[in-house]
Short mmCIF file of C-alpha atoms in Angstrom, two decimals:
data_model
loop_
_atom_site.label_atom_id
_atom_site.label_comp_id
_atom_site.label_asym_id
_atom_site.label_seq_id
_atom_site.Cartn_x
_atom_site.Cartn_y
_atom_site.Cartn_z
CA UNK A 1 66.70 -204.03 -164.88
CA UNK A 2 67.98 -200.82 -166.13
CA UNK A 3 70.84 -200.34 -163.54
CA UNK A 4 71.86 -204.16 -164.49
CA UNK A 5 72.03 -203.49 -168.14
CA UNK A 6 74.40 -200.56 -167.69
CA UNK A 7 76.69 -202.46 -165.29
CA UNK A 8 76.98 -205.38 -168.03
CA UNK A 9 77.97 -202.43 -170.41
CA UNK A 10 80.48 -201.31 -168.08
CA UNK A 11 82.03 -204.83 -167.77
CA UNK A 12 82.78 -204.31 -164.25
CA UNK A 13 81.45 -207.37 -162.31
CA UNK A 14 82.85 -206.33 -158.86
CA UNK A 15 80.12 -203.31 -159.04
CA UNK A 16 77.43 -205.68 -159.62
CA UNK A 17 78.15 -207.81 -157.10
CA UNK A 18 78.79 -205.41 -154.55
CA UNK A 19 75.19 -204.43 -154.70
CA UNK A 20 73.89 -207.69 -153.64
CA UNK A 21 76.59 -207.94 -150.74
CA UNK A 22 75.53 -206.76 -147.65
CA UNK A 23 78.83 -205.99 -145.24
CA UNK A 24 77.01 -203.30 -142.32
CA UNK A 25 79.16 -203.61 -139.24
CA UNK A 26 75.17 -204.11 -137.56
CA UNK A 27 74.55 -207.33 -139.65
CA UNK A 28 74.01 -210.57 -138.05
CA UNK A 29 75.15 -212.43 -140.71
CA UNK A 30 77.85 -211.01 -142.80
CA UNK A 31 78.67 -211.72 -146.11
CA UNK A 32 81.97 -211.88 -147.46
CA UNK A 33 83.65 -212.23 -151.17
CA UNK A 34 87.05 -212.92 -151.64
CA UNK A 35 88.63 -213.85 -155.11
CA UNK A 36 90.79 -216.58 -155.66
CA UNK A 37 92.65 -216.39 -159.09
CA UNK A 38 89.52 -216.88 -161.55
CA UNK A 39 87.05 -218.13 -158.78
CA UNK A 40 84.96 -215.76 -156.51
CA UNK A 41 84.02 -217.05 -153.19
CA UNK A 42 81.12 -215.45 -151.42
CA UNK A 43 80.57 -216.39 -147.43
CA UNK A 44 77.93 -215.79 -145.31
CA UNK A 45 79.09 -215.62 -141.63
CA UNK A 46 76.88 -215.04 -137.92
CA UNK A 47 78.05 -211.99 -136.74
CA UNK A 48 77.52 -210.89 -132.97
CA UNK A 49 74.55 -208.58 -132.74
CA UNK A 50 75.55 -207.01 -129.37
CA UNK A 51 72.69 -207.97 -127.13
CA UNK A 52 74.08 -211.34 -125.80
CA UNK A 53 75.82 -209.94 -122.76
CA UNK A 54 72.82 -207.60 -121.87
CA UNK A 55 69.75 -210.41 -122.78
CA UNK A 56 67.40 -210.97 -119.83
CA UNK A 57 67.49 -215.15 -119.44
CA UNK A 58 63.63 -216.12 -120.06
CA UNK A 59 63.35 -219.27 -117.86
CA UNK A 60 59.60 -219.66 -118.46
CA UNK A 61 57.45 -220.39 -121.20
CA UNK A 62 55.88 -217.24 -121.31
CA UNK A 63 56.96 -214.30 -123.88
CA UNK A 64 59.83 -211.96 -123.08
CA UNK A 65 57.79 -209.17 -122.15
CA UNK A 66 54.93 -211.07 -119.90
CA UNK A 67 58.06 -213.22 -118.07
CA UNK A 68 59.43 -209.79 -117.34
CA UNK A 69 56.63 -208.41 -115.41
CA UNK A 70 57.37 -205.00 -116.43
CA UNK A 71 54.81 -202.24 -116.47
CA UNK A 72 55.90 -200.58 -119.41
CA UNK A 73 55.16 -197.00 -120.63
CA UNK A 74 55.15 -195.36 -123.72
CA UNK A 75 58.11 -193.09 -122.05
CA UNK A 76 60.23 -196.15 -121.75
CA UNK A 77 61.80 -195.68 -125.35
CA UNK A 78 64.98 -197.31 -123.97
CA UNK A 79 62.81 -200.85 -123.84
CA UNK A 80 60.76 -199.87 -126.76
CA UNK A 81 63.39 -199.58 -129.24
CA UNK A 82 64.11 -202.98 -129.12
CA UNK A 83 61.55 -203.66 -130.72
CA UNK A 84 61.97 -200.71 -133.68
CA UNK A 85 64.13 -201.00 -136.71
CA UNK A 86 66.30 -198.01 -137.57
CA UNK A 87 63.40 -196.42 -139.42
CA UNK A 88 61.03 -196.62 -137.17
CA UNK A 89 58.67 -199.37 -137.74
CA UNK A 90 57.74 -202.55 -135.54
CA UNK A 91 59.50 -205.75 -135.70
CA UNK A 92 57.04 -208.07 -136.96
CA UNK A 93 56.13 -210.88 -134.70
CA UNK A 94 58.22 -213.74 -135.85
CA UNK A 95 61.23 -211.57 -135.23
CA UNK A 96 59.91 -210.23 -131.54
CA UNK A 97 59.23 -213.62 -130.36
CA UNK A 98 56.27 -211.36 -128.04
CA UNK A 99 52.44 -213.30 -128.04
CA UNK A 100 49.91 -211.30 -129.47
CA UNK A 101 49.24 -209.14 -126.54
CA UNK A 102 52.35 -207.91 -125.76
CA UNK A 103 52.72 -207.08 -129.60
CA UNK A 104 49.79 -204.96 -130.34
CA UNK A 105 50.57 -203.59 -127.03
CA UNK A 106 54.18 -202.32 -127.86
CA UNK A 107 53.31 -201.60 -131.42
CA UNK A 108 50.86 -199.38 -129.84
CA UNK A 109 53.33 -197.90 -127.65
CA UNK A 110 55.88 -197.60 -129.80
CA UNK A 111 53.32 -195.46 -131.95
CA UNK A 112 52.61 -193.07 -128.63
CA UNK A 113 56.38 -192.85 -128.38
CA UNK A 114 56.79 -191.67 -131.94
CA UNK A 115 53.75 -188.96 -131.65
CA UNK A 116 55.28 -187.87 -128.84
CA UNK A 117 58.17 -186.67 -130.35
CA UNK A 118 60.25 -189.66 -127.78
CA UNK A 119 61.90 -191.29 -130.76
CA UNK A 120 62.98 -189.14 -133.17
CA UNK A 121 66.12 -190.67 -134.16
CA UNK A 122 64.78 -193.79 -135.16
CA UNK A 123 62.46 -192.75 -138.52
CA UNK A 124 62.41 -192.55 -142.44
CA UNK A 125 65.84 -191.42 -143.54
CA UNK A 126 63.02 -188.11 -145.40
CA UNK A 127 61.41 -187.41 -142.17
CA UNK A 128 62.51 -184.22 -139.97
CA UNK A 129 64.03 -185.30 -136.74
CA UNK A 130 63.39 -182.60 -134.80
CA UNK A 131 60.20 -182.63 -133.23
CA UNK A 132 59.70 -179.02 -133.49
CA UNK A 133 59.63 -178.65 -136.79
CA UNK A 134 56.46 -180.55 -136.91
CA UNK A 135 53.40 -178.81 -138.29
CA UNK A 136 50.60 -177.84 -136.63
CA UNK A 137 49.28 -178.87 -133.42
CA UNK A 138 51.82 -181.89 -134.24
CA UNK A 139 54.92 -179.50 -132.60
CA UNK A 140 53.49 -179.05 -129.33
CA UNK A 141 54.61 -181.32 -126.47
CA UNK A 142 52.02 -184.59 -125.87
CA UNK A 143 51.73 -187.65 -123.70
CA UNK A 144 49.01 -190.47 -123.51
CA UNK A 145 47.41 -192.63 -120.97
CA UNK A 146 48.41 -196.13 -121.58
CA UNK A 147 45.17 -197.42 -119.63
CA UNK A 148 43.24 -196.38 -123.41
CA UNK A 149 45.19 -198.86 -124.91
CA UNK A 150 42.51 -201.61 -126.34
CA UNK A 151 44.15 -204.99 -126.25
CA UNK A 152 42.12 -208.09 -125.32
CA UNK B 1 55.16 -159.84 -77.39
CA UNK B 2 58.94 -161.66 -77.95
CA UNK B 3 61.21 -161.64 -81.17
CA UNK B 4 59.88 -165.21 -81.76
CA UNK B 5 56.75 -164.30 -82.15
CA UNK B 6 56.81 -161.12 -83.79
CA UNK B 7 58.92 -163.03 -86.10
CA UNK B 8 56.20 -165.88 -86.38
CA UNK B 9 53.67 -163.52 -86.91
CA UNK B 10 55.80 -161.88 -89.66
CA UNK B 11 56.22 -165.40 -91.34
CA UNK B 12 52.60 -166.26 -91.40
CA UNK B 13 51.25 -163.15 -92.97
CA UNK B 14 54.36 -162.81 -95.45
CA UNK B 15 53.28 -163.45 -99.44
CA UNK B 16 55.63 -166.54 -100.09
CA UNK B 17 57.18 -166.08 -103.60
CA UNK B 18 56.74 -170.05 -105.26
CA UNK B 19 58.90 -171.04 -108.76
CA UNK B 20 56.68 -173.42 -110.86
CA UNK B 21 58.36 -175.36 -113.83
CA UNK B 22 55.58 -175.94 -116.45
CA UNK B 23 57.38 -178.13 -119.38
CA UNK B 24 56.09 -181.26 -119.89
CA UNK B 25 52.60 -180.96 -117.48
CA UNK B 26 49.09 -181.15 -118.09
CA UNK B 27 48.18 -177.54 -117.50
CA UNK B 28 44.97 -178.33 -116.39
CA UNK B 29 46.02 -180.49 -113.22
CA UNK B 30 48.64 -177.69 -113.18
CA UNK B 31 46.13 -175.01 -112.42
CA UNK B 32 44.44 -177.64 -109.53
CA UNK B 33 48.10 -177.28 -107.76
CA UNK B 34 48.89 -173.97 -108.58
CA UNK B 35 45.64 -172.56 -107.37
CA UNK B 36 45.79 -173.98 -103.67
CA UNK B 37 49.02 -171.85 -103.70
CA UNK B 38 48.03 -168.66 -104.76
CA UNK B 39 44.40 -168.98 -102.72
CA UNK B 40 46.82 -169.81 -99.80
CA UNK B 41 44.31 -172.75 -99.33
CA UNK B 42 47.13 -174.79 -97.73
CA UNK B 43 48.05 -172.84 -95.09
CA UNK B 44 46.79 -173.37 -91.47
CA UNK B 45 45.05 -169.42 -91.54
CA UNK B 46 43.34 -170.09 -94.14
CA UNK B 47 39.71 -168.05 -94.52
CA UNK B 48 38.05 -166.83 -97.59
CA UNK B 49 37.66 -163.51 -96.18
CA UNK B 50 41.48 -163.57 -95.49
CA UNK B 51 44.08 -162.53 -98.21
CA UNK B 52 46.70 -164.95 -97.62
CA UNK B 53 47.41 -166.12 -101.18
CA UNK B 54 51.05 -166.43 -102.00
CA UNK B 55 52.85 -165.46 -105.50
CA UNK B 56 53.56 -168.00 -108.16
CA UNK B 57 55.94 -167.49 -111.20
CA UNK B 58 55.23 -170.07 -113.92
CA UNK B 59 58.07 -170.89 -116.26
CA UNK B 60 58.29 -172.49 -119.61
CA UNK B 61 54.46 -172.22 -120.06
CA UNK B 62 55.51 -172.75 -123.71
CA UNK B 63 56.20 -176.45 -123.26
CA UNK B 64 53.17 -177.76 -121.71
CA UNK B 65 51.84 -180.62 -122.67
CA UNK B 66 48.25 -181.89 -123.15
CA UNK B 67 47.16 -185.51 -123.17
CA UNK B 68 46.67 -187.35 -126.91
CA UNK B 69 45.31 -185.23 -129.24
CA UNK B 70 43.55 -182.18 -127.33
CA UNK B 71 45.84 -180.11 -128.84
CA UNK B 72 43.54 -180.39 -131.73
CA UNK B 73 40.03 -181.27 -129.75
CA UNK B 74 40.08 -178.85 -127.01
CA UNK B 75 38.02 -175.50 -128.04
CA UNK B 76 38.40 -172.23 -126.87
CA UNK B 77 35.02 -170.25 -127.22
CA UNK B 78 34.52 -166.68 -127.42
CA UNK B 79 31.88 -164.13 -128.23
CA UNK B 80 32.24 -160.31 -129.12
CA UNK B 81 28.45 -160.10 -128.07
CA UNK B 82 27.38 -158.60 -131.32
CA UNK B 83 25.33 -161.16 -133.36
CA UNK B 84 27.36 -163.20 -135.56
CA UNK B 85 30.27 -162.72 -133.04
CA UNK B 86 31.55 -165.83 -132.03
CA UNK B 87 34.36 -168.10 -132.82
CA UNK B 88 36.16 -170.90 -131.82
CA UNK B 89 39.63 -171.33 -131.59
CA UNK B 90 41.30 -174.47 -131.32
CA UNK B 91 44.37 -175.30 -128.16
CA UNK B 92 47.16 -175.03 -130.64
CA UNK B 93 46.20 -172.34 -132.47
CA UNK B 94 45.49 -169.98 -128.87
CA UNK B 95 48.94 -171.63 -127.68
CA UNK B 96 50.47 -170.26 -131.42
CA UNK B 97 48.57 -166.84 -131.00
CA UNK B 98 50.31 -166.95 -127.03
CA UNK B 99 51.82 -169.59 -125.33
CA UNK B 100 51.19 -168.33 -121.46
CA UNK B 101 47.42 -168.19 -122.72
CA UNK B 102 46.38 -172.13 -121.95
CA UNK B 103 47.81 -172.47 -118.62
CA UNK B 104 46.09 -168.93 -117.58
CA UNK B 105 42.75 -169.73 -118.78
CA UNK B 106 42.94 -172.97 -116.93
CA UNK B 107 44.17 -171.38 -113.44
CA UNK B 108 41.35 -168.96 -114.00
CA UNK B 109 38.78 -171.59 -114.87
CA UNK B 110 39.73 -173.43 -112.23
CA UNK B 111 39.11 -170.57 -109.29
CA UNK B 112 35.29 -169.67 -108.09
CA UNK B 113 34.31 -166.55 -110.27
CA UNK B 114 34.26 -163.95 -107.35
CA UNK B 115 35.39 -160.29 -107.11
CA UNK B 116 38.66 -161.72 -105.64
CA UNK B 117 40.05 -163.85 -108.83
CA UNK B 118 41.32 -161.31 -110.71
CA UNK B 119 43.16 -160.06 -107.78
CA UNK B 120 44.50 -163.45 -107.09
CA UNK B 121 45.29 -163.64 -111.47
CA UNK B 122 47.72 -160.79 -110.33
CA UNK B 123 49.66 -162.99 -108.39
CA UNK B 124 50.51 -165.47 -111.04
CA UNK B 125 53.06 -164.91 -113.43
CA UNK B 126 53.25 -166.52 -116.45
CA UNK B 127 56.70 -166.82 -118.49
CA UNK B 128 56.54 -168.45 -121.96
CA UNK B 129 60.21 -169.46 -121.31
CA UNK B 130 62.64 -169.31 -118.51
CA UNK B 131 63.88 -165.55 -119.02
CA UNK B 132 62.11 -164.51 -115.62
CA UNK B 133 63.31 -161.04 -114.79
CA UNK B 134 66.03 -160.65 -112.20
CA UNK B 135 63.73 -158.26 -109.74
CA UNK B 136 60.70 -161.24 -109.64
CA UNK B 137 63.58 -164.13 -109.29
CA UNK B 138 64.97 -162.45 -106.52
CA UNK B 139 61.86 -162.98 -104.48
CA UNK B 140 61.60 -166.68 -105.20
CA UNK B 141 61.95 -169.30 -101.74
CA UNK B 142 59.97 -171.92 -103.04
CA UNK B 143 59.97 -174.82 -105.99
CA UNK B 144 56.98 -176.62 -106.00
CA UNK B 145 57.29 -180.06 -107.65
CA UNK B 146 55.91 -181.35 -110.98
CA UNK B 147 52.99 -183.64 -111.52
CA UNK B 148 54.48 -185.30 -114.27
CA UNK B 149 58.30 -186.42 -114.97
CA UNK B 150 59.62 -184.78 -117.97
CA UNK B 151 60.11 -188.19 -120.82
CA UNK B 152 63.97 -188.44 -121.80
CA UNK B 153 63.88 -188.14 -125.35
CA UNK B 154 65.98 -191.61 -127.08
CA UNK B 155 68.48 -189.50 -128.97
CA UNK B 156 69.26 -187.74 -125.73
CA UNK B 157 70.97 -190.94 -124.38
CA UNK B 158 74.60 -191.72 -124.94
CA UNK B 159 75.25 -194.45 -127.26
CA UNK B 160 76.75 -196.38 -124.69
CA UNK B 161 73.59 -196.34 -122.26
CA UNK B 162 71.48 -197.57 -125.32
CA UNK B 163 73.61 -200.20 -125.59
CA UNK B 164 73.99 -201.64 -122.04
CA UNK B 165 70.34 -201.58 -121.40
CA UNK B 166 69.17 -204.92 -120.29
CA UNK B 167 67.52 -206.38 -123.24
CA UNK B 168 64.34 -208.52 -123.70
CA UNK B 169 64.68 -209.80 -127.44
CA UNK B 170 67.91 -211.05 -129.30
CA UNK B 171 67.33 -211.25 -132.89
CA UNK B 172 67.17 -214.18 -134.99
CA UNK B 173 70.28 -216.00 -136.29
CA UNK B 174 69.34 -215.19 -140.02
CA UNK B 175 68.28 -211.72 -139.65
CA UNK B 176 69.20 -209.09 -141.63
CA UNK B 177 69.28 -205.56 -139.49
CA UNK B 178 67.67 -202.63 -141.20
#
């Protein structure tokens, strides 16, 4: 409420309203303002996010991952960011579209992938992302069996 | 006896210099591979009364990796053998202290304590990194292959291949990427 009050005391409502518009070249839909003499008009619009051309067609019924019959590991971090956002945590599962399996499976994964050091671009904007600079026994190089992975 | 065989005979008897790159492998199945080279267990005149071992230059022993969280689990024990003398020293604390020391504790460990393993220890030389000196390199006819692939790391792929990797999920239509 603080940072409101100030802009009002300012008097400038294009700050203000640049705050709640969202215009990231990544966004899927993005939001536009233009002004019109005294009226402002803000539009939402779809944008592309990329992936159409390279989107494996799921014919059956079955979840992307289980249609695809892939064996995947937690070295696979080109598959396994797809499921990451740009700091590092999982998609939830409304947004994966995976069943419950496959989703406790990757977030699983996706967790190896990060311990390993596999991911390091994709974490908080704090973190450190060099693996090295870890502390500990965290530095050190890792892998993991995916066979311990519990999912029934 | 002919120039073919002298030369044969030369050949079979001659210590075979081997190149071993360590980064990214268990050391522990390491030492299983490593030590059937410098016993010289693979070779056809093999005897245990016969020293036929070959030579075996690890590098980057600093970037070996262990499985989930031994770096943490594993303990090393060791005893001064005055009372009150022992301690226990965890894998990544021995690998801080020296990084060749896990991977030659585990090729030790994994040879028959005899008269002849320190002997055969002598063969094996351990490089943290791959600074090998020129005079050891020089010897080298051999690469023996790793267990394990080395993981590409994500940032280490170009934009572009991130990009055109075949994907399995499209976002929703009212999304917003973070």
């Amino acid at each position: 409420m603080q940072s409101i009050s100030k802009i009002n005391l300012l008097n400038l409502p294009n700050i203000f309203l640049r705050t709640i518009s969202f215009s990231s070249k990544l966004q899927l839909k993005e939001v536009f303002e233009t002004r019109e003499g005294n009226s402002l008009v803000i539009k939402g619009v779809h944008a592309e996010s990329g992936r159409e051309p390279f989107l494996l067609k799921n014919v059956s019924e079955a979840c992307p991952v289980c249609s695809s019959g892939l064996d995947i590991k937690h070295t696979d971090v080109l598959i396994l960011s797809q499921f990451v956002r740009s700091d590092g945590c999982m998609l939830p599962r409304r947004i994966t579209g995976l069943c419950t399996k496959q989703q406790k499976r990757m977030s699983t994964l996706v967790t190896m992938a990060q311990k390993a050091g596999l991911m390091p671009n994709l974490n908080p904007p704090n973190s450190k992302n060099d693996p090295k600079k870890r502390g500990g026994w965290k530095k050190y190089h890792k892998y993991f069996d995916e066979t311990t992975i519990n999912v029934r | 006896m002919t120039t073919l065989k002298r030369v044969q005979q030369w050949a079979t008897f001659a210590r075979i210099w081997h190149v071993f790159d360590a980064s990214w492998q268990n050391p522990f199945d390491s030492a299983q591979l490593l030590k059937k080279y410098l016993l010289g267990l693979y070779k056809p005149i093999y005897h245990p009364m016969n020293d036929c071992g070959d030579h075996v230059i690890v590098i980057n022993c600093s970037d070996v990796a262990l499985p989930g969280e031994e770096w943490k689990k594993r303990v090393y024990f060791h005893h001064t053998g005055y009372p009150g003398g022992a301690s226990w020293t965890l894998a990544h604390e021995l690998h801080k202290k020296d990084p060749v020391l896990i991977l030659k504790k585990a090729v030790y460990n994994s040879m028959d304590g005899n008269l002849q393993r320190r002997y055969t220890m002598e063969r094996l030389h351990l490089f943290p990194d791959a600074n090998v000196p020129a005079k050891l390199m020089g010897n080298v006819s051999n690469q023996i292959r790793q267990i394990r692939p080395i993981p590409k790391r994500l940032d280490h792929y170009t934009q572009k291949e991130i990009e055109e990797y075949p994907k399995l999920i499209d976002y929703p239509k009212d999304y917003i990427l973070r």
